[in-house]
Amino acid sequence: MCPKCGVALPSRFGLVPDIVVPLFGGVNVGKTRLMYTLVIALKELVTCNGGSVEFISDAKDRLDVIAQALARSGNTGPTLPESPRAYSLLIKMGLYERLIYLFDAAGELHYRKDGLDELKYLDKARIFIFVADPLASDSLWAKLLPEQRADMAAVRSDASEIELCYYQTSEQMRRLGKKNSLASLAFVVSKSDLVAECGLPLSESSDSTSEWVQNEDGLNLGNLVRSARQSFKMVKFFRTAAVTDDAGSADRSVEELALWLMSVEGIRLGG
């Protein structure tokens, strides 16, 4: 138990160096699916480089529930707006061991202070993953055919919630005394597979994704990006397709996110 707040600590906490990775973003942006696919990518990369991945506590059971939901409906379902528990993985690479804690909180918790107060891990992380939905772009949405908009309406998030979630969460970090200048941010544009299916593929490069996020024809988040670059030590842009192939391997875009995440923590993995 944490002597400060009384919260139960994960198994093996404090025994090996840890990597705390919060995923945050608005409702319906694809955080849970990205988190699930990121775990697959990390496991594949580590094992292919001679290491091993062990799921701690009930992480595997909870991930299996997500896998079953995806197999059944192609959707993970909404994340409950309750205090999140980490998905914990122990990675062993030669003489090195790392405990990775992935936190996937419901988007609603990032909109108000009482919800943010539940996210007690925000001041522990050195890496943050912010997820934005490209379908929230009015410009992109206008380019879709009526039948495409009808199909995508249920998975589209609200554009106004992107900035609300980011700034509210950043303010909570400030209240907790978090120095973002020492942390790195992955700005992830999700659902690129859905956008590509509609005939509007997004560029894969970080620079082009950054430009699209800032431009009026994209998400029009120039002020947010400037704020992020002033606040964080590093901001890297990704566009991801949180899907797997027939063999169950994660999409290359998610693998690139996993490689970057590990490299920021000083762990070099071959793709």
JSON list of C-alpha atoms in Angstrom, two decimals, residues 47-225:
[
{"chain": "A", "resi": 47, "resn": "THR", "atom": "CA", "xyz": [10.51, -11.55, -27.74]},
{"chain": "A", "resi": 48, "resn": "CYS", "atom": "CA", "xyz": [12.01, -11.05, -31.22]},
{"chain": "A", "resi": 49, "resn": "ASN", "atom": "CA", "xyz": [14.99, -9.37, -29.54]},
{"chain": "A", "resi": 50, "resn": "GLY", "atom": "CA", "xyz": [15.58, -12.30, -27.18]},
{"chain": "A", "resi": 51, "resn": "GLY", "atom": "CA", "xyz": [13.62, -10.97, -24.22]},
{"chain": "A", "resi": 52, "resn": "SER", "atom": "CA", "xyz": [10.45, -12.01, -22.45]},
{"chain": "A", "resi": 53, "resn": "VAL", "atom": "CA", "xyz": [7.22, -10.36, -21.31]},
{"chain": "A", "resi": 54, "resn": "GLU", "atom": "CA", "xyz": [5.33, -11.42, -18.19]},
{"chain": "A", "resi": 55, "resn": "PHE", "atom": "CA", "xyz": [1.85, -10.12, -17.41]},
{"chain": "A", "resi": 56, "resn": "ILE", "atom": "CA", "xyz": [1.49, -9.03, -13.79]},
{"chain": "A", "resi": 57, "resn": "SER", "atom": "CA", "xyz": [-1.59, -9.69, -11.66]},
{"chain": "A", "resi": 58, "resn": "ASP", "atom": "CA", "xyz": [-4.78, -9.81, -13.77]},
{"chain": "A", "resi": 59, "resn": "ALA", "atom": "CA", "xyz": [-3.42, -7.85, -16.76]},
{"chain": "A", "resi": 60, "resn": "LYS", "atom": "CA", "xyz": [-3.68, -10.82, -19.13]},
{"chain": "A", "resi": 61, "resn": "ASP", "atom": "CA", "xyz": [-7.26, -11.59, -18.10]},
{"chain": "A", "resi": 62, "resn": "ARG", "atom": "CA", "xyz": [-8.31, -7.99, -18.66]},
{"chain": "A", "resi": 63, "resn": "LEU", "atom": "CA", "xyz": [-6.54, -7.87, -22.02]},
{"chain": "A", "resi": 64, "resn": "ASP", "atom": "CA", "xyz": [-8.29, -11.11, -23.00]},
{"chain": "A", "resi": 65, "resn": "VAL", "atom": "CA", "xyz": [-11.64, -9.43, -22.29]},
{"chain": "A", "resi": 66, "resn": "ILE", "atom": "CA", "xyz": [-10.69, -6.68, -24.75]},
{"chain": "A", "resi": 67, "resn": "ALA", "atom": "CA", "xyz": [-9.62, -9.29, -27.32]},
{"chain": "A", "resi": 68, "resn": "GLN", "atom": "CA", "xyz": [-12.95, -11.10, -26.99]},
{"chain": "A", "resi": 69, "resn": "ALA", "atom": "CA", "xyz": [-14.88, -7.86, -27.43]},
{"chain": "A", "resi": 70, "resn": "LEU", "atom": "CA", "xyz": [-12.90, -7.04, -30.57]},
{"chain": "A", "resi": 71, "resn": "ALA", "atom": "CA", "xyz": [-13.47, -10.52, -31.98]},
{"chain": "A", "resi": 72, "resn": "ARG", "atom": "CA", "xyz": [-17.18, -10.34, -31.21]},
{"chain": "A", "resi": 73, "resn": "SER", "atom": "CA", "xyz": [-18.06, -6.83, -32.38]},
{"chain": "A", "resi": 74, "resn": "GLY", "atom": "CA", "xyz": [-14.90, -5.17, -33.66]},
{"chain": "A", "resi": 75, "resn": "ASN", "atom": "CA", "xyz": [-15.21, -2.66, -30.82]},
{"chain": "A", "resi": 76, "resn": "THR", "atom": "CA", "xyz": [-13.82, -2.53, -27.29]},
{"chain": "A", "resi": 77, "resn": "GLY", "atom": "CA", "xyz": [-16.85, -0.80, -25.84]},
{"chain": "A", "resi": 78, "resn": "PRO", "atom": "CA", "xyz": [-16.67, 2.31, -23.61]},
{"chain": "A", "resi": 79, "resn": "THR", "atom": "CA", "xyz": [-14.16, 2.50, -20.78]},
{"chain": "A", "resi": 80, "resn": "LEU", "atom": "CA", "xyz": [-15.92, 2.91, -17.44]},
{"chain": "A", "resi": 81, "resn": "PRO", "atom": "CA", "xyz": [-15.38, 6.32, -15.80]},
{"chain": "A", "resi": 82, "resn": "GLU", "atom": "CA", "xyz": [-13.78, 4.92, -12.66]},
{"chain": "A", "resi": 83, "resn": "SER", "atom": "CA", "xyz": [-10.34, 5.11, -11.12]},
{"chain": "A", "resi": 84, "resn": "PRO", "atom": "CA", "xyz": [-8.19, 3.16, -13.63]},
{"chain": "A", "resi": 85, "resn": "ARG", "atom": "CA", "xyz": [-5.97, 0.21, -12.77]},
{"chain": "A", "resi": 86, "resn": "ALA", "atom": "CA", "xyz": [-2.72, -0.26, -14.63]},
{"chain": "A", "resi": 87, "resn": "TYR", "atom": "CA", "xyz": [-2.12, -2.98, -17.18]},
{"chain": "A", "resi": 88, "resn": "SER", "atom": "CA", "xyz": [1.23, -4.18, -15.81]},
{"chain": "A", "resi": 89, "resn": "LEU", "atom": "CA", "xyz": [3.96, -5.94, -17.82]},
{"chain": "A", "resi": 90, "resn": "LEU", "atom": "CA", "xyz": [7.39, -7.12, -16.68]},
{"chain": "A", "resi": 91, "resn": "ILE", "atom": "CA", "xyz": [9.92, -6.94, -19.50]},
{"chain": "A", "resi": 92, "resn": "LYS", "atom": "CA", "xyz": [13.21, -8.81, -19.27]},
{"chain": "A", "resi": 93, "resn": "MET", "atom": "CA", "xyz": [16.00, -8.08, -21.75]},
{"chain": "A", "resi": 94, "resn": "GLY", "atom": "CA", "xyz": [19.27, -9.75, -20.81]},
{"chain": "A", "resi": 95, "resn": "LEU", "atom": "CA", "xyz": [20.35, -8.17, -17.53]},
{"chain": "A", "resi": 96, "resn": "TYR", "atom": "CA", "xyz": [17.69, -5.49, -17.77]},
{"chain": "A", "resi": 97, "resn": "GLU", "atom": "CA", "xyz": [14.19, -5.60, -16.30]},
{"chain": "A", "resi": 98, "resn": "ARG", "atom": "CA", "xyz": [11.44, -3.02, -16.56]},
{"chain": "A", "resi": 99, "resn": "LEU", "atom": "CA", "xyz": [7.93, -2.87, -15.18]},
{"chain": "A", "resi": 100, "resn": "ILE", "atom": "CA", "xyz": [5.60, -1.10, -17.60]},
{"chain": "A", "resi": 101, "resn": "TYR", "atom": "CA", "xyz": [2.36, 0.34, -16.26]},
{"chain": "A", "resi": 102, "resn": "LEU", "atom": "CA", "xyz": [-0.12, 1.31, -18.99]},
{"chain": "A", "resi": 103, "resn": "PHE", "atom": "CA", "xyz": [-3.04, 3.44, -17.79]},
{"chain": "A", "resi": 104, "resn": "ASP", "atom": "CA", "xyz": [-6.16, 3.75, -19.94]},
{"chain": "A", "resi": 105, "resn": "ALA", "atom": "CA", "xyz": [-8.59, 6.10, -18.21]},
{"chain": "A", "resi": 106, "resn": "ALA", "atom": "CA", "xyz": [-12.06, 6.93, -19.52]},
{"chain": "A", "resi": 107, "resn": "GLY", "atom": "CA", "xyz": [-12.14, 10.20, -21.44]},
{"chain": "A", "resi": 108, "resn": "GLU", "atom": "CA", "xyz": [-14.77, 11.62, -19.11]},
{"chain": "A", "resi": 109, "resn": "LEU", "atom": "CA", "xyz": [-12.30, 11.61, -16.21]},
{"chain": "A", "resi": 110, "resn": "HIS", "atom": "CA", "xyz": [-10.14, 14.16, -18.05]},
{"chain": "A", "resi": 111, "resn": "TYR", "atom": "CA", "xyz": [-12.89, 16.77, -18.35]},
{"chain": "A", "resi": 112, "resn": "ARG", "atom": "CA", "xyz": [-13.32, 17.80, -14.72]},
{"chain": "A", "resi": 113, "resn": "LYS", "atom": "CA", "xyz": [-11.16, 18.17, -11.63]},
{"chain": "A", "resi": 114, "resn": "ASP", "atom": "CA", "xyz": [-12.88, 15.52, -9.51]},
{"chain": "A", "resi": 115, "resn": "GLY", "atom": "CA", "xyz": [-12.27, 13.00, -12.28]},
{"chain": "A", "resi": 116, "resn": "LEU", "atom": "CA", "xyz": [-8.66, 14.09, -12.74]},
{"chain": "A", "resi": 117, "resn": "ASP", "atom": "CA", "xyz": [-8.09, 13.71, -9.00]},
{"chain": "A", "resi": 118, "resn": "GLU", "atom": "CA", "xyz": [-8.59, 9.97, -9.54]},
{"chain": "A", "resi": 119, "resn": "LEU", "atom": "CA", "xyz": [-5.57, 9.85, -11.89]},
{"chain": "A", "resi": 120, "resn": "LYS", "atom": "CA", "xyz": [-2.92, 9.72, -9.20]},
{"chain": "A", "resi": 121, "resn": "TYR", "atom": "CA", "xyz": [-0.26, 8.44, -11.59]},
{"chain": "A", "resi": 122, "resn": "LEU", "atom": "CA", "xyz": [0.02, 11.60, -13.70]},
{"chain": "A", "resi": 123, "resn": "ASP", "atom": "CA", "xyz": [2.99, 12.92, -11.72]},
{"chain": "A", "resi": 124, "resn": "LYS", "atom": "CA", "xyz": [4.85, 9.60, -11.97]},
{"chain": "A", "resi": 125, "resn": "ALA", "atom": "CA", "xyz": [5.11, 9.33, -15.77]},
{"chain": "A", "resi": 126, "resn": "ARG", "atom": "CA", "xyz": [8.00, 10.30, -18.02]},
{"chain": "A", "resi": 127, "resn": "ILE", "atom": "CA", "xyz": [6.09, 9.43, -21.19]},
{"chain": "A", "resi": 128, "resn": "PHE", "atom": "CA", "xyz": [2.54, 10.42, -22.10]},
{"chain": "A", "resi": 129, "resn": "ILE", "atom": "CA", "xyz": [0.45, 9.27, -25.06]},
{"chain": "A", "resi": 130, "resn": "PHE", "atom": "CA", "xyz": [-2.20, 11.77, -26.16]},
{"chain": "A", "resi": 131, "resn": "VAL", "atom": "CA", "xyz": [-4.74, 10.33, -28.60]},
{"chain": "A", "resi": 132, "resn": "ALA", "atom": "CA", "xyz": [-6.81, 12.40, -31.04]},
{"chain": "A", "resi": 133, "resn": "ASP", "atom": "CA", "xyz": [-9.49, 11.23, -33.47]},
{"chain": "A", "resi": 134, "resn": "PRO", "atom": "CA", "xyz": [-8.98, 12.37, -37.11]},
{"chain": "A", "resi": 135, "resn": "LEU", "atom": "CA", "xyz": [-12.70, 11.92, -37.75]},
{"chain": "A", "resi": 136, "resn": "ALA", "atom": "CA", "xyz": [-13.26, 14.89, -35.42]},
{"chain": "A", "resi": 137, "resn": "SER", "atom": "CA", "xyz": [-11.86, 17.13, -38.19]},
{"chain": "A", "resi": 138, "resn": "ASP", "atom": "CA", "xyz": [-14.76, 18.99, -39.82]},
{"chain": "A", "resi": 139, "resn": "SER", "atom": "CA", "xyz": [-12.72, 19.33, -43.01]},
{"chain": "A", "resi": 140, "resn": "LEU", "atom": "CA", "xyz": [-12.04, 15.60, -43.25]},
{"chain": "A", "resi": 141, "resn": "TRP", "atom": "CA", "xyz": [-15.63, 14.77, -42.28]},
{"chain": "A", "resi": 142, "resn": "ALA", "atom": "CA", "xyz": [-16.95, 16.97, -45.07]},
{"chain": "A", "resi": 143, "resn": "LYS", "atom": "CA", "xyz": [-14.94, 14.99, -47.62]},
{"chain": "A", "resi": 144, "resn": "LEU", "atom": "CA", "xyz": [-16.69, 11.72, -46.73]},
{"chain": "A", "resi": 145, "resn": "LEU", "atom": "CA", "xyz": [-19.63, 10.46, -48.72]},
{"chain": "A", "resi": 146, "resn": "PRO", "atom": "CA", "xyz": [-23.02, 10.56, -46.96]},
{"chain": "A", "resi": 147, "resn": "GLU", "atom": "CA", "xyz": [-23.04, 6.78, -46.57]},
{"chain": "A", "resi": 148, "resn": "GLN", "atom": "CA", "xyz": [-19.50, 6.89, -45.12]},
{"chain": "A", "resi": 149, "resn": "ARG", "atom": "CA", "xyz": [-20.53, 9.53, -42.58]},
{"chain": "A", "resi": 150, "resn": "ALA", "atom": "CA", "xyz": [-23.49, 7.36, -41.60]},
{"chain": "A", "resi": 151, "resn": "ASP", "atom": "CA", "xyz": [-21.18, 4.38, -41.03]},
{"chain": "A", "resi": 152, "resn": "MET", "atom": "CA", "xyz": [-18.60, 6.40, -39.08]},
{"chain": "A", "resi": 153, "resn": "ALA", "atom": "CA", "xyz": [-20.93, 8.54, -36.95]},
{"chain": "A", "resi": 154, "resn": "ALA", "atom": "CA", "xyz": [-20.94, 6.08, -34.05]},
{"chain": "A", "resi": 155, "resn": "VAL", "atom": "CA", "xyz": [-17.13, 6.08, -33.77]},
{"chain": "A", "resi": 156, "resn": "ARG", "atom": "CA", "xyz": [-16.58, 9.80, -34.29]},
{"chain": "A", "resi": 157, "resn": "SER", "atom": "CA", "xyz": [-15.50, 11.87, -31.28]},
{"chain": "A", "resi": 158, "resn": "ASP", "atom": "CA", "xyz": [-16.28, 15.50, -30.50]},
{"chain": "A", "resi": 159, "resn": "ALA", "atom": "CA", "xyz": [-13.67, 17.97, -31.76]},
{"chain": "A", "resi": 160, "resn": "SER", "atom": "CA", "xyz": [-14.22, 20.35, -28.84]},
{"chain": "A", "resi": 161, "resn": "GLU", "atom": "CA", "xyz": [-13.21, 17.63, -26.38]},
{"chain": "A", "resi": 162, "resn": "ILE", "atom": "CA", "xyz": [-9.68, 17.33, -27.82]},
{"chain": "A", "resi": 163, "resn": "GLU", "atom": "CA", "xyz": [-8.52, 20.66, -26.39]},
{"chain": "A", "resi": 164, "resn": "LEU", "atom": "CA", "xyz": [-10.66, 20.29, -23.26]},
{"chain": "A", "resi": 165, "resn": "CYS", "atom": "CA", "xyz": [-9.00, 16.97, -22.43]},
{"chain": "A", "resi": 166, "resn": "TYR", "atom": "CA", "xyz": [-5.47, 18.16, -23.18]},
{"chain": "A", "resi": 167, "resn": "TYR", "atom": "CA", "xyz": [-5.58, 21.43, -21.27]},
{"chain": "A", "resi": 168, "resn": "GLN", "atom": "CA", "xyz": [-7.48, 20.07, -18.29]},
{"chain": "A", "resi": 169, "resn": "THR", "atom": "CA", "xyz": [-5.00, 17.20, -17.95]},
{"chain": "A", "resi": 170, "resn": "SER", "atom": "CA", "xyz": [-2.02, 19.52, -18.37]},
{"chain": "A", "resi": 171, "resn": "GLU", "atom": "CA", "xyz": [-3.41, 21.78, -15.64]},
{"chain": "A", "resi": 172, "resn": "GLN", "atom": "CA", "xyz": [-3.83, 18.77, -13.34]},
{"chain": "A", "resi": 173, "resn": "MET", "atom": "CA", "xyz": [-0.18, 17.84, -13.91]},
{"chain": "A", "resi": 174, "resn": "ARG", "atom": "CA", "xyz": [0.78, 21.39, -12.94]},
{"chain": "A", "resi": 175, "resn": "ARG", "atom": "CA", "xyz": [-1.29, 21.16, -9.76]},
{"chain": "A", "resi": 176, "resn": "LEU", "atom": "CA", "xyz": [0.48, 17.90, -8.89]},
{"chain": "A", "resi": 177, "resn": "GLY", "atom": "CA", "xyz": [3.86, 19.57, -9.35]},
{"chain": "A", "resi": 178, "resn": "LYS", "atom": "CA", "xyz": [4.69, 17.58, -12.49]},
{"chain": "A", "resi": 179, "resn": "LYS", "atom": "CA", "xyz": [7.55, 19.08, -14.52]},
{"chain": "A", "resi": 180, "resn": "ASN", "atom": "CA", "xyz": [6.52, 18.35, -18.11]},
{"chain": "A", "resi": 181, "resn": "SER", "atom": "CA", "xyz": [9.82, 19.78, -19.32]},
{"chain": "A", "resi": 182, "resn": "LEU", "atom": "CA", "xyz": [11.35, 16.47, -18.20]},
{"chain": "A", "resi": 183, "resn": "ALA", "atom": "CA", "xyz": [8.72, 14.29, -19.92]},
{"chain": "A", "resi": 184, "resn": "SER", "atom": "CA", "xyz": [8.05, 13.25, -23.52]},
{"chain": "A", "resi": 185, "resn": "LEU", "atom": "CA", "xyz": [4.72, 13.31, -25.34]},
{"chain": "A", "resi": 186, "resn": "ALA", "atom": "CA", "xyz": [3.54, 11.05, -28.16]},
{"chain": "A", "resi": 187, "resn": "PHE", "atom": "CA", "xyz": [0.76, 12.85, -30.04]},
{"chain": "A", "resi": 188, "resn": "VAL", "atom": "CA", "xyz": [-1.14, 10.03, -31.73]},
{"chain": "A", "resi": 189, "resn": "VAL", "atom": "CA", "xyz": [-3.69, 10.49, -34.51]},
{"chain": "A", "resi": 190, "resn": "SER", "atom": "CA", "xyz": [-5.68, 7.28, -34.29]},
{"chain": "A", "resi": 191, "resn": "LYS", "atom": "CA", "xyz": [-8.05, 5.40, -36.64]},
{"chain": "A", "resi": 192, "resn": "SER", "atom": "CA", "xyz": [-5.91, 5.86, -39.74]},
{"chain": "A", "resi": 193, "resn": "ASP", "atom": "CA", "xyz": [-7.21, 2.49, -40.97]},
{"chain": "A", "resi": 194, "resn": "LEU", "atom": "CA", "xyz": [-10.79, 3.82, -40.98]},
{"chain": "A", "resi": 195, "resn": "VAL", "atom": "CA", "xyz": [-9.72, 7.01, -42.75]},
{"chain": "A", "resi": 196, "resn": "ALA", "atom": "CA", "xyz": [-7.82, 5.00, -45.36]},
{"chain": "A", "resi": 197, "resn": "GLU", "atom": "CA", "xyz": [-10.88, 2.80, -45.97]},
{"chain": "A", "resi": 198, "resn": "CYS", "atom": "CA", "xyz": [-12.75, 5.97, -46.89]},
{"chain": "A", "resi": 199, "resn": "GLY", "atom": "CA", "xyz": [-10.11, 6.83, -49.50]},
{"chain": "A", "resi": 200, "resn": "LEU", "atom": "CA", "xyz": [-8.48, 9.61, -47.44]},
{"chain": "A", "resi": 201, "resn": "PRO", "atom": "CA", "xyz": [-5.21, 8.13, -46.14]},
{"chain": "A", "resi": 202, "resn": "LEU", "atom": "CA", "xyz": [-3.11, 10.25, -43.78]},
{"chain": "A", "resi": 203, "resn": "SER", "atom": "CA", "xyz": [0.63, 10.63, -44.22]},
{"chain": "A", "resi": 204, "resn": "GLU", "atom": "CA", "xyz": [2.80, 8.29, -42.19]},
{"chain": "A", "resi": 205, "resn": "SER", "atom": "CA", "xyz": [5.62, 10.76, -41.46]},
{"chain": "A", "resi": 206, "resn": "SER", "atom": "CA", "xyz": [5.79, 12.59, -38.14]},
{"chain": "A", "resi": 207, "resn": "ASP", "atom": "CA", "xyz": [6.32, 16.00, -39.79]},
{"chain": "A", "resi": 208, "resn": "SER", "atom": "CA", "xyz": [3.36, 15.60, -42.14]},
{"chain": "A", "resi": 209, "resn": "THR", "atom": "CA", "xyz": [1.15, 14.36, -39.31]},
{"chain": "A", "resi": 210, "resn": "SER", "atom": "CA", "xyz": [2.20, 17.38, -37.24]},
{"chain": "A", "resi": 211, "resn": "GLU", "atom": "CA", "xyz": [1.28, 19.71, -40.10]},
{"chain": "A", "resi": 212, "resn": "TRP", "atom": "CA", "xyz": [-2.12, 18.05, -40.56]},
{"chain": "A", "resi": 213, "resn": "VAL", "atom": "CA", "xyz": [-2.87, 18.30, -36.84]},
{"chain": "A", "resi": 214, "resn": "GLN", "atom": "CA", "xyz": [-2.13, 22.04, -36.91]},
{"chain": "A", "resi": 215, "resn": "ASN", "atom": "CA", "xyz": [-3.68, 23.03, -40.26]},
{"chain": "A", "resi": 216, "resn": "GLU", "atom": "CA", "xyz": [-7.24, 24.27, -40.69]},
{"chain": "A", "resi": 217, "resn": "ASP", "atom": "CA", "xyz": [-7.80, 21.42, -43.16]},
{"chain": "A", "resi": 218, "resn": "GLY", "atom": "CA", "xyz": [-6.87, 19.00, -40.38]},
{"chain": "A", "resi": 219, "resn": "LEU", "atom": "CA", "xyz": [-7.60, 19.20, -36.67]},
{"chain": "A", "resi": 220, "resn": "ASN", "atom": "CA", "xyz": [-6.73, 22.92, -36.48]},
{"chain": "A", "resi": 221, "resn": "LEU", "atom": "CA", "xyz": [-4.80, 22.50, -33.22]},
{"chain": "A", "resi": 222, "resn": "GLY", "atom": "CA", "xyz": [-1.91, 24.86, -33.84]},
{"chain": "A", "resi": 223, "resn": "ASN", "atom": "CA", "xyz": [-2.16, 26.52, -30.43]},
{"chain": "A", "resi": 224, "resn": "LEU", "atom": "CA", "xyz": [-2.31, 23.18, -28.65]},
{"chain": "A", "resi": 225, "resn": "VAL", "atom": "CA", "xyz": [0.76, 21.89, -30.50]}
]
